[in-house]
């Protein structure tokens, strides 16, 4: 398709979400989309900076938005948490005159509202990509029953993410159906897994994760599909009943591309028996 | 006095807290409400009433995971996550002992890592967190498994622009 986007990898791209990034980059290349990494990107503050200081959180994220604007292309942000932070900074500069002026001065740029922040779902679940995706499917995911789990950051708040149905988003569902999977409707699509406190309150997060997995198992799903690196890590680590896959890993499986065996080994609940 | 506190929180969070009419939709959907000492709707009321000391000492402000469920459901479009952020910042700024020091230890270790490398380096960040929180043994099995799966790199990947990151910290008062 010859499209080019700028690209914000985020810190988990070389740690807890390695398989997500490898799978996503393989799929993106197969679709003929080019990504250009922002050369100077820094951490967006993740789930921590905003807990201590709103000014720090906004500063770190707005710096990356300013860098992206220099590149001139819409910014693709695979990690849901990073996406949430950068989209919030972009939203603040778009709507808050005072903050915009302060940040323009701090980063020596003029905010021009021209580029968009895109989650990986925004990029890959676009209506116009559907024919190309269907064409790339070599091995349809027949008989694979999936529940799609959107979590929080790519969905809420709708004013920031642009998602109009934040109680029942459907974009990953449609994408999975295009890959040939059997998509099951269920109740926990947008429930929070407590990932932000995953490191400090294992007991509470295990309780939230178990509820989500109970519903997925009751729906007779073979696996849970997500786009959030924090959800994936949290829900995979805290239970032993269900494989938790990234949506781009399933795209790569259906396309039969990439180092899939090495990705499956990075999961706590090994998904290889599903394929 | 109480009016000042309400106005301060409204300005810092950018949220129209004065509009809250206690419908409690926020608390019904909050995944963390069992861990809060005051449910989200009560936090709103307490801000309106100027109950600053109780709020800055509360556990609720540290247990909110910013899931934005409340914000997307509130009939008055009040997002509670940024309200909680502003209350936390005020707690730290005024030197009030946070009700959950372990969580503060994690966040502080995390942003220290950003300040040093421009990006997060999990291994050193986690070590610092363990030392600060004294939670030496929790989740060691998980950490080891992550390491064996190649998900906790030994070497940090620095941002090319650490100097700029340090400047962002300075401008934010860190
Ligand atoms: S949902 Fe909104 S109006 Fe209702 S109690 Fe919560 S904050 Fe107040
Ligand atoms: S943002 Fe905080 S208060 Fe609101 S529902 Fe989520 S955890 Fe509860």
mmCIF file of C-alpha atoms in Angstrom, chain B:
data_model
loop_
_atom_site.group_PDB
_atom_site.id
_atom_site.type_symbol
_atom_site.label_atom_id
_atom_site.label_comp_id
_atom_site.label_asym_id
_atom_site.label_seq_id
_atom_site.Cartn_x
_atom_site.Cartn_y
_atom_site.Cartn_z
ATOM 1 C CA UNK B 1 -11.544 27.166 53.120
ATOM 2 C CA UNK B 2 -13.470 24.158 51.767
ATOM 3 C CA UNK B 3 -14.319 26.086 48.639
ATOM 4 C CA UNK B 4 -10.648 26.707 48.054
ATOM 5 C CA UNK B 5 -9.858 23.019 48.216
ATOM 6 C CA UNK B 6 -12.628 22.174 45.734
ATOM 7 C CA UNK B 7 -11.440 24.871 43.366
ATOM 8 C CA UNK B 8 -7.842 23.769 43.668
ATOM 9 C CA UNK B 9 -8.676 20.142 42.854
ATOM 10 C CA UNK B 10 -10.907 21.215 39.974
ATOM 11 C CA UNK B 11 -8.141 23.360 38.520
ATOM 12 C CA UNK B 12 -5.417 20.728 38.965
ATOM 13 C CA UNK B 13 -7.483 17.893 37.525
ATOM 14 C CA UNK B 14 -9.420 19.869 34.930
ATOM 15 C CA UNK B 15 -12.585 18.057 36.041
ATOM 16 C CA UNK B 16 -16.010 19.635 36.828
ATOM 17 C CA UNK B 17 -16.274 18.059 40.276
ATOM 18 C CA UNK B 18 -18.852 20.604 41.388
ATOM 19 C CA UNK B 19 -21.336 18.857 39.089
ATOM 20 C CA UNK B 20 -21.259 15.525 40.941
ATOM 21 C CA UNK B 21 -24.751 14.737 42.234
ATOM 22 C CA UNK B 22 -23.980 11.399 43.895
ATOM 23 C CA UNK B 23 -25.576 9.015 41.420
ATOM 24 C CA UNK B 24 -22.839 6.496 42.348
ATOM 25 C CA UNK B 25 -22.440 5.100 38.871
ATOM 26 C CA UNK B 26 -18.675 5.502 39.276
ATOM 27 C CA UNK B 27 -18.506 3.349 42.393
ATOM 28 C CA UNK B 28 -20.702 0.599 40.952
ATOM 29 C CA UNK B 29 -18.303 0.004 38.071
ATOM 30 C CA UNK B 30 -14.998 0.639 39.839
ATOM 31 C CA UNK B 31 -12.842 -2.532 39.772
ATOM 32 C CA UNK B 32 -10.829 -1.415 42.800
ATOM 33 C CA UNK B 33 -13.642 -0.176 45.023
ATOM 34 C CA UNK B 34 -13.193 -3.007 47.558
ATOM 35 C CA UNK B 35 -9.692 -1.717 48.256
ATOM 36 C CA UNK B 36 -10.776 1.906 48.723
ATOM 37 C CA UNK B 37 -11.457 3.254 52.209
ATOM 38 C CA UNK B 38 -13.858 5.736 50.573
ATOM 39 C CA UNK B 39 -15.642 4.741 47.331
ATOM 40 C CA UNK B 40 -15.165 7.108 44.349
ATOM 41 C CA UNK B 41 -18.512 8.880 44.760
ATOM 42 C CA UNK B 42 -17.623 9.623 48.373
ATOM 43 C CA UNK B 43 -14.217 10.952 47.316
ATOM 44 C CA UNK B 44 -16.096 13.420 45.089
ATOM 45 C CA UNK B 45 -18.317 14.475 47.974
ATOM 46 C CA UNK B 46 -15.358 14.849 50.309
ATOM 47 C CA UNK B 47 -13.623 17.142 47.834
ATOM 48 C CA UNK B 48 -16.792 19.226 47.617
ATOM 49 C CA UNK B 49 -16.907 19.415 51.405
ATOM 50 C CA UNK B 50 -13.260 20.359 51.666
ATOM 51 C CA UNK B 51 -12.205 17.251 53.625
ATOM 52 C CA UNK B 52 -8.615 17.637 52.555
ATOM 53 C CA UNK B 53 -6.787 15.965 55.452
ATOM 54 C CA UNK B 54 -8.898 12.811 55.298
ATOM 55 C CA UNK B 55 -8.425 12.558 51.552
ATOM 56 C CA UNK B 56 -4.683 13.108 51.455
ATOM 57 C CA UNK B 57 -4.276 10.382 54.093
ATOM 58 C CA UNK B 58 -6.665 7.986 52.358
ATOM 59 C CA UNK B 59 -5.827 4.682 50.754
ATOM 60 C CA UNK B 60 -8.359 5.306 47.977
ATOM 61 C CA UNK B 61 -6.160 7.835 46.192
ATOM 62 C CA UNK B 62 -3.375 5.244 45.802
ATOM 63 C CA UNK B 63 -5.575 2.291 44.873
ATOM 64 C CA UNK B 64 -7.165 3.879 41.794
ATOM 65 C CA UNK B 65 -5.681 2.169 38.700
ATOM 66 C CA UNK B 66 -6.763 4.919 36.269
ATOM 67 C CA UNK B 67 -8.914 2.498 34.292
ATOM 68 C CA UNK B 68 -11.246 5.387 33.346
ATOM 69 C CA UNK B 69 -14.350 3.210 33.721
ATOM 70 C CA UNK B 70 -15.912 5.843 35.966
ATOM 71 C CA UNK B 71 -14.949 8.650 33.595
ATOM 72 C CA UNK B 72 -16.571 7.006 30.605
ATOM 73 C CA UNK B 73 -19.814 6.390 32.498
ATOM 74 C CA UNK B 74 -20.326 9.505 34.606
ATOM 75 C CA UNK B 75 -23.455 11.409 33.468
ATOM 76 C CA UNK B 76 -21.578 14.640 34.242
ATOM 77 C CA UNK B 77 -18.425 13.639 32.380
ATOM 78 C CA UNK B 78 -16.262 13.749 35.474
ATOM 79 C CA UNK B 79 -13.077 11.706 35.070
ATOM 80 C CA UNK B 80 -12.004 10.547 38.506
ATOM 81 C CA UNK B 81 -8.563 9.243 37.441
ATOM 82 C CA UNK B 82 -7.096 12.760 36.981
ATOM 83 C CA UNK B 83 -8.774 13.798 40.244
ATOM 84 C CA UNK B 84 -6.943 10.978 42.032
ATOM 85 C CA UNK B 85 -3.686 12.019 40.305
ATOM 86 C CA UNK B 86 -4.048 15.564 41.598
ATOM 87 C CA UNK B 87 -4.802 14.350 45.144
ATOM 88 C CA UNK B 88 -1.707 12.110 45.099
ATOM 89 C CA UNK B 89 0.472 14.959 43.895
ATOM 90 C CA UNK B 90 -0.885 17.157 46.667
ATOM 91 C CA UNK B 91 -0.284 14.420 49.274
ATOM 92 C CA UNK B 92 3.382 14.138 48.248
ATOM 93 C CA UNK B 93 3.883 17.870 47.875
ATOM 94 C CA UNK B 94 2.540 18.616 51.329
ATOM 95 C CA UNK B 95 4.654 15.897 52.934
ATOM 96 C CA UNK B 96 1.664 13.834 54.120
ATOM 97 C CA UNK B 97 2.647 10.198 54.724
ATOM 98 C CA UNK B 98 0.991 8.254 51.899
ATOM 99 C CA UNK B 99 -1.379 5.487 53.040
ATOM 100 C CA UNK B 100 0.302 3.059 50.651
ATOM 101 C CA UNK B 101 4.055 3.524 50.742
ATOM 102 C CA UNK B 102 4.763 0.387 48.713
ATOM 103 C CA UNK B 103 2.941 1.818 45.695
ATOM 104 C CA UNK B 104 4.791 5.106 46.063
ATOM 105 C CA UNK B 105 8.087 3.158 46.245
ATOM 106 C CA UNK B 106 7.274 1.478 42.931
ATOM 107 C CA UNK B 107 6.356 4.697 41.148
ATOM 108 C CA UNK B 108 9.398 6.510 42.511
ATOM 109 C CA UNK B 109 11.751 3.703 41.437
ATOM 110 C CA UNK B 110 10.121 3.734 38.020
ATOM 111 C CA UNK B 111 10.494 7.457 37.369
ATOM 112 C CA UNK B 112 14.066 7.375 38.760
ATOM 113 C CA UNK B 113 14.834 4.836 36.060
ATOM 114 C CA UNK B 114 13.388 7.138 33.395
ATOM 115 C CA UNK B 115 15.448 10.007 34.755
ATOM 116 C CA UNK B 116 18.656 7.950 34.555
ATOM 117 C CA UNK B 117 18.213 6.245 31.188
ATOM 118 C CA UNK B 118 15.431 8.206 29.464
ATOM 119 C CA UNK B 119 13.680 4.844 29.259
ATOM 120 C CA UNK B 120 12.831 2.208 31.817
ATOM 121 C CA UNK B 121 15.364 -0.476 32.637
ATOM 122 C CA UNK B 122 13.321 -3.164 34.374
ATOM 123 C CA UNK B 123 16.144 -5.007 36.147
ATOM 124 C CA UNK B 124 17.593 -2.021 38.031
ATOM 125 C CA UNK B 125 14.148 -0.485 38.521
ATOM 126 C CA UNK B 126 12.850 -3.671 40.185
ATOM 127 C CA UNK B 127 15.917 -3.950 42.415
ATOM 128 C CA UNK B 128 15.461 -0.384 43.589
ATOM 129 C CA UNK B 129 11.759 -1.002 44.217
ATOM 130 C CA UNK B 130 12.530 -4.122 46.287
ATOM 131 C CA UNK B 131 15.024 -2.194 48.393
ATOM 132 C CA UNK B 132 12.703 0.764 48.911
ATOM 133 C CA UNK B 133 9.587 -1.267 49.664
ATOM 134 C CA UNK B 134 11.406 -4.046 51.551
ATOM 135 C CA UNK B 135 9.259 -6.515 49.606
ATOM 136 C CA UNK B 136 12.294 -8.699 48.936
ATOM 137 C CA UNK B 137 10.608 -12.020 48.255
ATOM 138 C CA UNK B 138 7.275 -11.155 46.600
ATOM 139 C CA UNK B 139 6.935 -12.440 43.032
ATOM 140 C CA UNK B 140 10.554 -13.624 42.820
ATOM 141 C CA UNK B 141 9.376 -16.702 40.893
ATOM 142 C CA UNK B 142 7.628 -14.479 38.341
ATOM 143 C CA UNK B 143 10.723 -12.293 37.977
ATOM 144 C CA UNK B 144 12.954 -15.311 37.445
ATOM 145 C CA UNK B 145 10.625 -16.783 34.816
ATOM 146 C CA UNK B 146 10.459 -13.453 32.979
ATOM 147 C CA UNK B 147 14.252 -13.297 33.031
ATOM 148 C CA UNK B 148 14.591 -16.859 31.697
ATOM 149 C CA UNK B 149 12.147 -16.037 28.920
ATOM 150 C CA UNK B 150 14.396 -13.169 27.872
ATOM 151 C CA UNK B 151 11.902 -10.520 28.990
ATOM 152 C CA UNK B 152 14.100 -8.689 31.513
ATOM 153 C CA UNK B 153 17.174 -7.481 29.624
ATOM 154 C CA UNK B 154 20.403 -7.120 31.599
ATOM 155 C CA UNK B 155 21.669 -4.092 29.711
ATOM 156 C CA UNK B 156 19.661 -0.851 29.676
ATOM 157 C CA UNK B 157 18.644 0.696 26.356
ATOM 158 C CA UNK B 158 19.206 4.382 26.824
ATOM 159 C CA UNK B 159 17.331 7.129 25.057
ATOM 160 C CA UNK B 160 19.585 9.163 22.760
ATOM 161 C CA UNK B 161 18.422 12.281 24.499
ATOM 162 C CA UNK B 162 18.823 11.718 28.248
ATOM 163 C CA UNK B 163 19.814 15.368 28.736
ATOM 164 C CA UNK B 164 16.419 16.498 27.410
ATOM 165 C CA UNK B 165 14.653 14.005 29.683
ATOM 166 C CA UNK B 166 16.502 15.413 32.697
ATOM 167 C CA UNK B 167 15.330 18.865 31.642
ATOM 168 C CA UNK B 168 11.697 17.655 31.497
ATOM 169 C CA UNK B 169 12.102 16.385 35.066
ATOM 170 C CA UNK B 170 13.549 19.714 36.154
ATOM 171 C CA UNK B 171 10.735 21.699 34.555
ATOM 172 C CA UNK B 172 8.201 19.492 36.329
ATOM 173 C CA UNK B 173 9.882 20.234 39.642
ATOM 174 C CA UNK B 174 11.726 16.907 40.096
#
